[in-house]
Amino acid sequence: MMKNFDEFSKPEEYISPMDKHIRSVIRNWAAKEVMPFRRKYDEDWKNHHMIEPAFDKLMGNKGVGLQKALFPPELGGWGIGQSDSAFTVSCALAEEVGRADTAMAVAFMVTYWPLTTILVDPHVNWRLAKEFAPMFCNADKAVFAANAMTEPQGGADIENMDILGGKTIRTLARLEGDEWVINGHKLWPTNTGGVAKLFSVPCTTKLGSNDPNDFAMIFVPADAKGVTQGGPYEKAGMAADKNGDIWFEDVRVPVWYRAHGPGMDAQVFREIIPWGLAASMGFLCGAMLNLYEILYDFVSTKTYKNKPLKEDDHIASIIGRIAGDIDVCRILTYEAARMGDRRNKPYGYPIYTDEVACKMRNLKDFVSDRAVDIFGKAMDVLGPYGADREYDIEKHWRDIKIIQLWMGGKQLCQMEAARYFFNCKTL
């Protein structure tokens, strides 16, 4: 009897009561809408003719309706942003969608990413929640948001708030009466290339400043006058996630479209980093769980010396180590999620603190490395089949490498770990 990938460890006592139901619904969606078609997604990277209908059935009201999950029930949402299990639920979503396609997982989950700054306790901005709820909660089709963070000249510098404090940001917001006027250029955000309907824009009110009071997060509708999006870039993988340029030229939005205000914007920006790290680990775990399914079938049906391949000592040692790595990575991923869900507890830490961010970067770095390594080992076991698109391993392999690279890659993860654990001062 074949083992199921649910055999891999997760902390059952911390799992949300809705976990089993959500997983069942998403697996059904994945089996019908994604798994049979995903190997054709690479050719659909630009137009998303095949990809968009699958997103609609996952996110829109005529499908599962997941795009409204963070919003309060009073506004038509599910209230996950105000639950004690927001991180662990998000981790389950990342895992299940990532098992089918990690690019779809990141595009879908990044819609939540900027919204966490205004929809998650203890920082719910009810005025903005009411403003944007109809966009997501009343839509039959998928609606995407984007965190317009990285810039051409600075890349992940914007995430290195402890040392740089936002002083490399070149996107400027100036206050004119009751409006913010925004000018700048963003590059590579997920859900750009014409996808997103709403941006959160990390910017500065004073160029070159590292004062947290000068850091601003301002929401900008994609159809606002002065917003221009370039086309998507073709990448090694992640075809379902479009990335491009955004230019803001004298873009005007109401003053209250700022997430919170001086000082607090910098804090909630720090808080989105753990969300991205925990979700990234969920994507990787989802891909590894699917790798296990594919690998199990291969080593059970292919033979060597008239025995299943898995009964060979050398192969068994490799696949045993792969299973062990998946188990450990899943445990670490849910520990990261629990760090997030403990944010409001007496025994937890706020997620803007170094205690959370640096430890999560450590975990994300480890899980990324193990994922990239075991996909390489699995491809070695499969031999020529490992590079065969029919087996889907090479697709995951290309996609997960990009997960390892984003959010500052290994370098920022390791610098922040050294900074926290070894008290480094200049990294």
Short mmCIF file of C-alpha atoms in Angstrom, two decimals:
data_model
loop_
_atom_site.label_atom_id
_atom_site.label_comp_id
_atom_site.label_asym_id
_atom_site.label_seq_id
_atom_site.Cartn_x
_atom_site.Cartn_y
_atom_site.Cartn_z
CA MET A 1 0.00 0.00 0.00
CA MET A 2 1.42 3.37 -1.05
CA LYS A 3 2.21 5.82 1.69
CA ASN A 4 0.55 9.22 1.38
CA PHE A 5 2.53 12.46 1.54
CA ASP A 6 0.45 13.36 4.59
CA GLU A 7 2.70 10.93 6.48
CA PHE A 8 5.30 13.70 6.73
CA SER A 9 5.35 15.37 10.13
CA LYS A 10 3.50 18.50 11.13
CA PRO A 11 2.49 19.69 14.62
CA GLU A 12 -1.11 18.48 14.75
CA GLU A 13 -1.81 20.27 18.05
CA TYR A 14 -1.15 23.64 16.39
CA ILE A 15 -3.09 23.08 13.19
CA SER A 16 -6.22 25.15 12.52
CA PRO A 17 -9.59 23.35 12.73
CA MET A 18 -10.20 24.39 9.12
CA ASP A 19 -6.92 22.83 7.93
CA LYS A 20 -8.35 19.49 6.79
CA HIS A 21 -11.26 21.06 4.92
CA ILE A 22 -9.10 23.65 3.15
CA ARG A 23 -6.59 21.02 2.11
CA SER A 24 -9.33 18.80 0.70
CA VAL A 25 -10.82 21.63 -1.35
CA ILE A 26 -7.47 22.75 -2.75
CA ARG A 27 -6.38 19.20 -3.61
CA ASN A 28 -9.57 18.73 -5.56
CA TRP A 29 -8.92 22.02 -7.39
CA ALA A 30 -5.29 21.07 -8.07
CA ALA A 31 -6.21 17.63 -9.41
CA LYS A 32 -8.77 19.04 -11.84
CA GLU A 33 -7.41 22.45 -12.82
CA VAL A 34 -3.61 22.36 -12.54
CA MET A 35 -1.92 18.96 -12.41
CA PRO A 36 -3.02 17.80 -15.89
CA PHE A 37 -1.90 21.05 -17.54
CA ARG A 38 1.03 22.47 -15.57
CA ARG A 39 3.81 21.21 -17.84
CA LYS A 40 2.36 23.44 -20.56
CA TYR A 41 2.52 26.55 -18.36
CA ASP A 42 6.06 27.45 -19.45
CA GLU A 43 4.76 28.33 -22.90
CA ASP A 44 1.92 30.35 -21.35
CA TRP A 45 4.22 32.66 -19.32
CA LYS A 46 3.29 35.80 -21.26
CA ASN A 47 -0.45 35.58 -21.87
CA HIS A 48 -1.71 33.20 -19.15
CA HIS A 49 -4.48 31.86 -21.39
CA MET A 50 -4.35 28.50 -19.57
CA ILE A 51 -3.27 29.83 -16.20
CA GLU A 52 -5.92 32.52 -15.62
CA PRO A 53 -8.94 30.16 -15.58
CA ALA A 54 -7.26 28.04 -12.89
CA PHE A 55 -6.64 31.17 -10.80
CA ASP A 56 -10.28 32.19 -11.23
CA LYS A 57 -11.44 28.86 -9.82
CA LEU A 58 -9.06 29.13 -6.87
CA MET A 59 -9.50 32.78 -5.95
CA GLY A 60 -12.78 34.12 -7.35
CA ASN A 61 -16.25 33.86 -5.85
CA LYS A 62 -17.38 31.39 -8.52
CA GLY A 63 -14.61 29.10 -7.32
CA VAL A 64 -13.07 28.55 -3.90
CA GLY A 65 -13.00 32.30 -3.17
CA LEU A 66 -9.64 32.36 -1.40
CA GLN A 67 -8.80 35.95 -2.31
CA LYS A 68 -11.21 37.22 0.36
CA ALA A 69 -9.89 35.00 3.17
CA LEU A 70 -8.00 37.72 5.10
CA PHE A 71 -10.86 40.21 5.15
CA PRO A 72 -13.10 40.44 8.25
CA PRO A 73 -16.45 38.60 8.04
CA GLU A 74 -18.24 41.95 8.45
CA LEU A 75 -16.82 42.92 5.05
CA GLY A 76 -17.53 39.65 3.28
CA GLY A 77 -14.30 37.82 4.13
CA TRP A 78 -13.40 34.74 6.15
CA GLY A 79 -11.67 36.52 9.02
CA ILE A 80 -8.38 34.61 8.84
CA GLY A 81 -6.48 37.87 9.38
CA GLN A 82 -8.06 38.15 12.82
CA SER A 83 -7.60 34.49 13.81
CA ASP A 84 -4.96 32.89 16.02
CA SER A 85 -3.98 30.61 13.13
CA ALA A 86 -3.30 33.10 10.34
CA PHE A 87 0.26 31.89 9.76
CA THR A 88 -0.47 28.17 10.00
CA VAL A 89 -3.47 28.49 7.68
CA SER A 90 -1.33 30.48 5.24
CA CYS A 91 1.33 27.79 5.47
CA ALA A 92 -1.21 25.10 4.58
CA LEU A 93 -2.43 27.17 1.62
CA ALA A 94 1.14 27.73 0.42
CA GLU A 95 1.90 24.03 0.73
CA GLU A 96 -1.19 22.76 -1.06
CA VAL A 97 -1.08 25.21 -3.96
CA GLY A 98 2.72 24.87 -4.12
CA ARG A 99 2.38 21.10 -4.47
CA ALA A 100 0.55 21.77 -7.73
CA ASP A 101 2.59 24.76 -8.93
CA THR A 102 4.80 26.99 -6.78
CA ALA A 103 4.42 29.93 -9.17
CA MET A 104 0.65 29.83 -8.79
CA ALA A 105 1.17 29.63 -5.05
CA VAL A 106 3.33 32.73 -4.92
CA ALA A 107 1.06 34.76 -7.22
CA PHE A 108 -1.97 33.86 -5.13
CA MET A 109 -0.27 34.32 -1.74
CA VAL A 110 1.39 37.61 -2.69
CA THR A 111 -2.12 38.99 -3.08
CA TYR A 112 -2.35 38.56 0.70
CA TRP A 113 1.14 39.92 1.33
CA PRO A 114 0.52 43.70 1.17
CA LEU A 115 -2.95 43.25 2.65
CA THR A 116 -1.48 41.77 5.85
CA THR A 117 -0.39 45.30 6.77
CA ILE A 118 -4.02 46.44 7.06
CA LEU A 119 -6.02 43.23 7.68
CA VAL A 120 -4.12 41.26 10.33
CA ASP A 121 -4.44 41.82 14.06
CA PRO A 122 -3.27 43.92 15.82
CA HIS A 123 -2.99 46.40 12.92
CA VAL A 124 -6.35 46.30 11.14
CA ASN A 125 -6.99 49.56 9.29
CA TRP A 126 -10.76 49.44 9.03
CA ARG A 127 -11.07 52.39 6.68
CA LEU A 128 -8.77 50.82 4.10
CA ALA A 129 -10.26 47.38 4.72
CA LYS A 130 -13.70 48.77 3.84
CA GLU A 131 -12.25 50.59 0.83
CA PHE A 132 -10.65 47.53 -0.74
CA ALA A 133 -12.99 44.74 0.41
CA PRO A 134 -15.39 45.02 -2.56
CA MET A 135 -12.47 44.68 -4.99
CA PHE A 136 -11.63 41.24 -3.61
CA CYS A 137 -14.74 39.98 -1.82
CA ASN A 138 -17.29 40.73 -4.55
CA ALA A 139 -15.30 39.50 -7.55
CA ASP A 140 -16.15 36.33 -9.46
CA LYS A 141 -12.71 36.22 -11.07
CA ALA A 142 -9.24 36.30 -9.56
CA VAL A 143 -8.07 39.72 -8.36
CA PHE A 144 -4.40 40.19 -7.55
CA ALA A 145 -2.44 42.60 -5.38
CA ALA A 146 1.30 43.29 -5.47
CA ASN A 147 3.86 44.48 -2.97
CA ALA A 148 5.82 46.90 -5.18
CA MET A 149 9.00 46.66 -3.16
CA THR A 150 12.25 46.13 -5.08
CA GLU A 151 13.84 48.88 -7.15
CA PRO A 152 16.36 48.71 -10.01
CA GLN A 153 19.25 50.29 -8.11
CA GLY A 154 18.77 48.62 -4.73
CA GLY A 155 17.15 45.21 -5.09
CA ALA A 156 16.77 43.59 -1.69
CA ASP A 157 18.45 46.53 0.08
CA ILE A 158 14.96 47.68 0.94
CA GLU A 159 14.57 44.61 3.19
CA ASN A 160 17.80 45.35 5.08
CA MET A 161 16.06 47.83 7.37
CA ASP A 162 18.34 47.32 10.38
CA ILE A 163 21.40 48.70 8.60
CA LEU A 164 20.03 50.77 5.72
CA GLY A 165 16.74 51.91 7.22
CA GLY A 166 15.24 52.59 3.79
CA LYS A 167 17.86 55.15 2.75
CA THR A 168 18.40 53.51 -0.66
CA ILE A 169 14.73 53.92 -1.65
CA ARG A 170 14.27 56.20 -4.67
CA THR A 171 10.48 56.09 -4.91
CA LEU A 172 9.39 59.41 -3.40
CA ALA A 173 6.02 60.34 -1.90
CA ARG A 174 5.31 63.99 -1.19
CA LEU A 175 2.23 65.35 0.53
CA GLU A 176 0.20 67.92 -1.40
CA GLY A 177 -2.94 68.94 0.46
CA ASP A 178 -4.99 65.81 1.07
CA GLU A 179 -3.13 63.68 -1.49
CA TRP A 180 0.12 61.76 -1.77
CA VAL A 181 2.00 62.34 -5.02
CA ILE A 182 4.25 59.38 -5.88
CA ASN A 183 7.16 59.18 -8.33
CA GLY A 184 9.46 56.22 -8.82
CA HIS A 185 10.29 52.95 -10.56
CA LYS A 186 9.83 49.44 -9.17
CA LEU A 187 11.24 46.26 -10.72
CA TRP A 188 10.43 42.52 -10.36
CA PRO A 189 7.45 42.54 -7.95
CA THR A 190 5.25 39.46 -8.18
CA ASN A 191 1.91 40.09 -9.91
CA THR A 192 3.20 42.92 -12.09
CA GLY A 193 3.35 42.74 -15.87
CA GLY A 194 -0.27 43.90 -15.97
CA VAL A 195 -1.67 41.46 -13.40
CA ALA A 196 -2.31 43.35 -10.15
CA LYS A 197 -5.23 45.69 -9.55
CA LEU A 198 -3.77 47.08 -6.33
CA PHE A 199 -0.22 47.90 -5.26
CA SER A 200 1.27 48.64 -1.90
CA VAL A 201 4.23 50.91 -2.56
CA PRO A 202 7.05 51.13 -0.01
CA CYS A 203 8.50 54.60 -0.54
CA THR A 204 10.20 57.46 1.26
CA THR A 205 9.02 60.94 2.09
CA LYS A 206 12.65 62.17 2.18
CA LEU A 207 15.28 60.81 -0.19
CA GLY A 208 18.34 59.36 1.53
CA SER A 209 16.71 59.25 4.97
CA ASN A 210 16.99 56.28 7.31
CA ASP A 211 14.50 57.76 9.77
CA PRO A 212 11.61 55.26 10.23
CA ASN A 213 9.20 58.20 10.24
CA ASP A 214 10.15 58.95 6.62
CA PHE A 215 9.32 55.42 5.44
CA ALA A 216 5.82 55.09 3.97
CA MET A 217 3.65 52.28 2.65
CA ILE A 218 0.98 53.72 0.40
CA PHE A 219 -1.71 51.80 -1.49
CA VAL A 220 -2.12 52.65 -5.17
CA PRO A 221 -4.81 51.25 -7.49
CA ALA A 222 -3.25 49.95 -10.70
CA ASP A 223 -5.59 52.08 -12.81
CA ALA A 224 -4.58 55.34 -11.10
CA LYS A 225 -3.44 58.06 -13.50
CA GLY A 226 0.34 58.00 -13.91
CA VAL A 227 0.81 54.27 -13.24
CA THR A 228 2.48 52.40 -16.11
CA GLN A 229 3.25 48.68 -16.12
CA GLY A 230 5.73 47.03 -18.45
CA GLY A 231 5.29 43.55 -19.83
CA PRO A 232 6.39 40.43 -17.96
CA TYR A 233 9.94 39.11 -18.08
CA GLU A 234 10.58 35.51 -19.18
CA LYS A 235 12.35 33.58 -16.43
CA ALA A 236 13.89 30.13 -15.94
CA GLY A 237 10.69 29.04 -14.21
CA MET A 238 7.74 30.46 -12.27
CA ALA A 239 5.69 30.94 -15.43
CA ALA A 240 2.45 31.53 -13.51
CA ASP A 241 4.03 34.46 -11.66
CA LYS A 242 4.45 37.57 -13.81
CA ASN A 243 7.24 40.01 -12.94
CA GLY A 244 7.88 43.33 -14.65
CA ASP A 245 8.40 47.07 -14.19
CA ILE A 246 6.09 49.67 -12.68
CA TRP A 247 6.57 53.40 -13.16
CA PHE A 248 4.81 55.95 -10.98
CA GLU A 249 4.71 59.43 -12.53
CA ASP A 250 2.97 62.05 -10.39
CA VAL A 251 0.49 59.43 -9.20
CA ARG A 252 -2.05 60.92 -6.80
CA VAL A 253 -3.92 58.97 -4.12
CA PRO A 254 -5.86 60.12 -1.02
CA VAL A 255 -3.77 60.82 2.06
CA TRP A 256 -5.56 58.05 3.96
CA TYR A 257 -4.30 55.42 1.47
CA ARG A 258 -1.15 55.34 3.60
CA ALA A 259 -1.18 52.06 5.56
CA HIS A 260 -0.81 53.60 9.03
CA GLY A 261 1.49 56.61 9.30
CA PRO A 262 4.99 57.70 10.37
CA GLY A 263 6.88 55.05 12.30
CA MET A 264 4.11 52.46 12.13
CA ASP A 265 4.57 52.00 8.37
CA ALA A 266 8.18 50.96 8.96
CA GLN A 267 7.01 48.53 11.62
CA VAL A 268 4.38 46.84 9.47
CA PHE A 269 6.88 46.67 6.62
CA ARG A 270 9.17 44.71 8.93
CA GLU A 271 6.18 42.50 9.71
CA ILE A 272 5.59 41.51 6.09
CA ILE A 273 9.06 39.94 5.90
CA PRO A 274 8.18 36.98 8.19
CA TRP A 275 4.99 36.47 6.19
CA GLY A 276 7.06 36.14 3.03
CA LEU A 277 9.59 33.84 4.65
CA ALA A 278 7.00 31.47 6.14
CA ALA A 279 5.07 31.33 2.86
CA SER A 280 8.28 30.63 0.92
CA MET A 281 8.94 27.63 3.15
CA GLY A 282 5.37 26.47 2.55
CA PHE A 283 5.86 26.68 -1.22
CA LEU A 284 9.05 24.63 -0.94
CA CYS A 285 7.39 22.00 1.24
CA GLY A 286 4.54 21.69 -1.23
CA ALA A 287 6.98 21.10 -4.08
CA MET A 288 8.88 18.54 -1.99
CA LEU A 289 5.67 16.67 -1.15
CA ASN A 290 4.91 16.39 -4.85
CA LEU A 291 8.49 15.29 -5.49
CA TYR A 292 7.89 12.46 -3.02
CA GLU A 293 4.78 11.37 -4.93
CA ILE A 294 6.61 11.31 -8.25
CA LEU A 295 9.70 9.66 -6.82
CA TYR A 296 7.68 7.01 -4.96
CA ASP A 297 5.97 5.97 -8.17
CA PHE A 298 9.23 5.91 -10.13
CA VAL A 299 11.31 3.81 -7.72
CA SER A 300 8.37 1.45 -7.13
CA THR A 301 7.66 0.75 -10.81
CA LYS A 302 11.12 0.87 -12.40
CA THR A 303 13.26 -2.22 -11.83
CA TYR A 304 16.92 -3.12 -11.39
CA LYS A 305 18.03 -6.77 -11.33
CA ASN A 306 14.37 -7.79 -11.45
CA LYS A 307 13.57 -5.89 -8.25
CA PRO A 308 11.92 -2.49 -7.76
CA LEU A 309 14.55 0.22 -7.95
CA LYS A 310 13.85 1.23 -4.34
CA GLU A 311 15.10 -2.17 -3.12
CA ASP A 312 18.64 -1.40 -4.29
CA ASP A 313 20.83 -0.43 -1.31
CA HIS A 314 22.35 2.61 -2.97
CA ILE A 315 19.02 3.97 -4.21
CA ALA A 316 17.39 3.27 -0.85
CA SER A 317 20.03 5.33 0.95
CA ILE A 318 19.35 8.29 -1.32
CA ILE A 319 15.57 8.18 -1.18
CA GLY A 320 15.68 7.59 2.57
CA ARG A 321 17.73 10.75 3.00
CA ILE A 322 15.30 12.63 0.74
CA ALA A 323 12.37 11.51 2.91
CA GLY A 324 14.25 12.55 6.04
CA ASP A 325 14.98 16.00 4.64
CA ILE A 326 11.34 16.52 3.66
CA ASP A 327 10.24 15.54 7.16
CA VAL A 328 12.67 17.93 8.85
CA CYS A 329 11.85 20.78 6.46
CA ARG A 330 8.14 20.41 7.11
CA ILE A 331 8.66 20.50 10.89
CA LEU A 332 10.80 23.64 10.56
CA THR A 333 8.26 25.28 8.28
CA TYR A 334 5.47 24.85 10.80
CA GLU A 335 7.73 26.07 13.59
CA ALA A 336 8.21 29.25 11.53
CA ALA A 337 4.43 29.51 11.15
CA ARG A 338 3.99 29.10 14.89
CA MET A 339 6.49 31.91 15.51
CA GLY A 340 4.12 34.09 13.51
CA ASP A 341 1.00 32.90 15.30
CA ARG A 342 2.62 33.51 18.69
CA ARG A 343 3.07 37.20 17.83
CA ASN A 344 0.30 38.39 20.16
CA LYS A 345 0.92 35.85 22.92
CA PRO A 346 2.79 36.52 26.20
CA TYR A 347 5.29 33.79 25.28
CA GLY A 348 5.82 35.03 21.71
CA TYR A 349 7.59 37.94 20.04
CA PRO A 350 6.11 40.62 17.77
CA ILE A 351 6.94 39.66 14.19
CA TYR A 352 8.75 42.94 13.52
CA THR A 353 11.48 41.95 16.00
CA ASP A 354 14.88 40.51 15.19
CA GLU A 355 14.03 37.44 17.28
CA VAL A 356 11.44 36.45 14.68
CA ALA A 357 12.86 37.82 11.43
CA CYS A 358 16.40 36.50 11.88
CA LYS A 359 15.30 33.06 13.04
CA MET A 360 12.84 32.78 10.16
CA ARG A 361 15.55 33.77 7.68
CA ASN A 362 17.71 31.01 9.15
CA LEU A 363 14.92 28.50 8.61
CA LYS A 364 14.10 29.72 5.11
CA ASP A 365 17.77 29.48 4.12
CA PHE A 366 17.98 25.91 5.42
CA VAL A 367 14.73 24.72 3.84
CA SER A 368 15.66 26.35 0.51
CA ASP A 369 19.04 24.63 0.48
CA ARG A 370 17.57 21.25 1.32
CA ALA A 371 14.86 21.59 -1.33
CA VAL A 372 17.33 22.49 -4.08
CA ASP A 373 19.61 19.65 -2.98
CA ILE A 374 16.99 16.91 -2.84
CA PHE A 375 15.52 17.86 -6.20
CA GLY A 376 19.02 17.46 -7.63
CA LYS A 377 19.36 14.06 -5.94
CA ALA A 378 15.95 12.97 -7.22
CA MET A 379 16.94 13.93 -10.76
CA ASP A 380 20.08 11.81 -10.34
CA VAL A 381 17.92 8.85 -9.30
CA LEU A 382 15.64 9.29 -12.30
CA GLY A 383 18.56 9.75 -14.70
CA PRO A 384 17.33 10.95 -18.12
CA TYR A 385 13.77 10.86 -16.82
CA GLY A 386 14.71 13.55 -14.29
CA ALA A 387 15.07 16.12 -17.06
CA ASP A 388 11.98 14.83 -18.89
CA ARG A 389 9.17 17.37 -18.75
CA GLU A 390 6.66 14.54 -18.53
CA TYR A 391 7.78 13.86 -14.96
CA ASP A 392 7.38 17.47 -13.73
CA ILE A 393 10.44 17.25 -11.47
CA GLU A 394 12.50 19.54 -13.69
CA LYS A 395 9.69 22.12 -13.59
CA HIS A 396 9.67 22.18 -9.79
CA TRP A 397 13.49 22.22 -9.87
CA ARG A 398 13.55 25.41 -11.95
CA ASP A 399 10.80 27.02 -9.87
CA ILE A 400 12.25 26.33 -6.43
CA LYS A 401 15.64 27.76 -7.33
CA ILE A 402 13.90 31.10 -7.76
CA ILE A 403 12.38 30.76 -4.27
CA GLN A 404 15.89 30.30 -2.89
CA LEU A 405 16.98 33.53 -4.62
CA TRP A 406 14.22 35.92 -3.65
CA MET A 407 13.88 38.15 -0.55
CA GLY A 408 17.61 38.78 -0.49
CA GLY A 409 18.57 35.18 -1.22
CA LYS A 410 21.08 33.30 0.87
CA GLN A 411 23.18 36.41 1.43
CA LEU A 412 20.62 38.41 3.41
CA CYS A 413 19.47 35.30 5.29
CA GLN A 414 23.02 34.56 6.39
CA MET A 415 23.86 38.18 7.17
CA GLU A 416 20.83 38.56 9.41
CA ALA A 417 21.58 35.28 11.17
CA ALA A 418 25.15 36.42 11.81
CA ARG A 419 23.90 39.83 12.92
CA TYR A 420 21.50 38.32 15.45
CA PHE A 421 23.44 35.34 16.80
CA PHE A 422 26.96 36.85 16.66
CA ASN A 423 26.06 40.48 17.38
CA CYS A 424 27.54 41.79 14.11
CA LYS A 425 27.22 45.56 13.71
CA THR A 426 28.02 46.48 10.09
CA LEU A 427 26.40 43.77 7.93
#
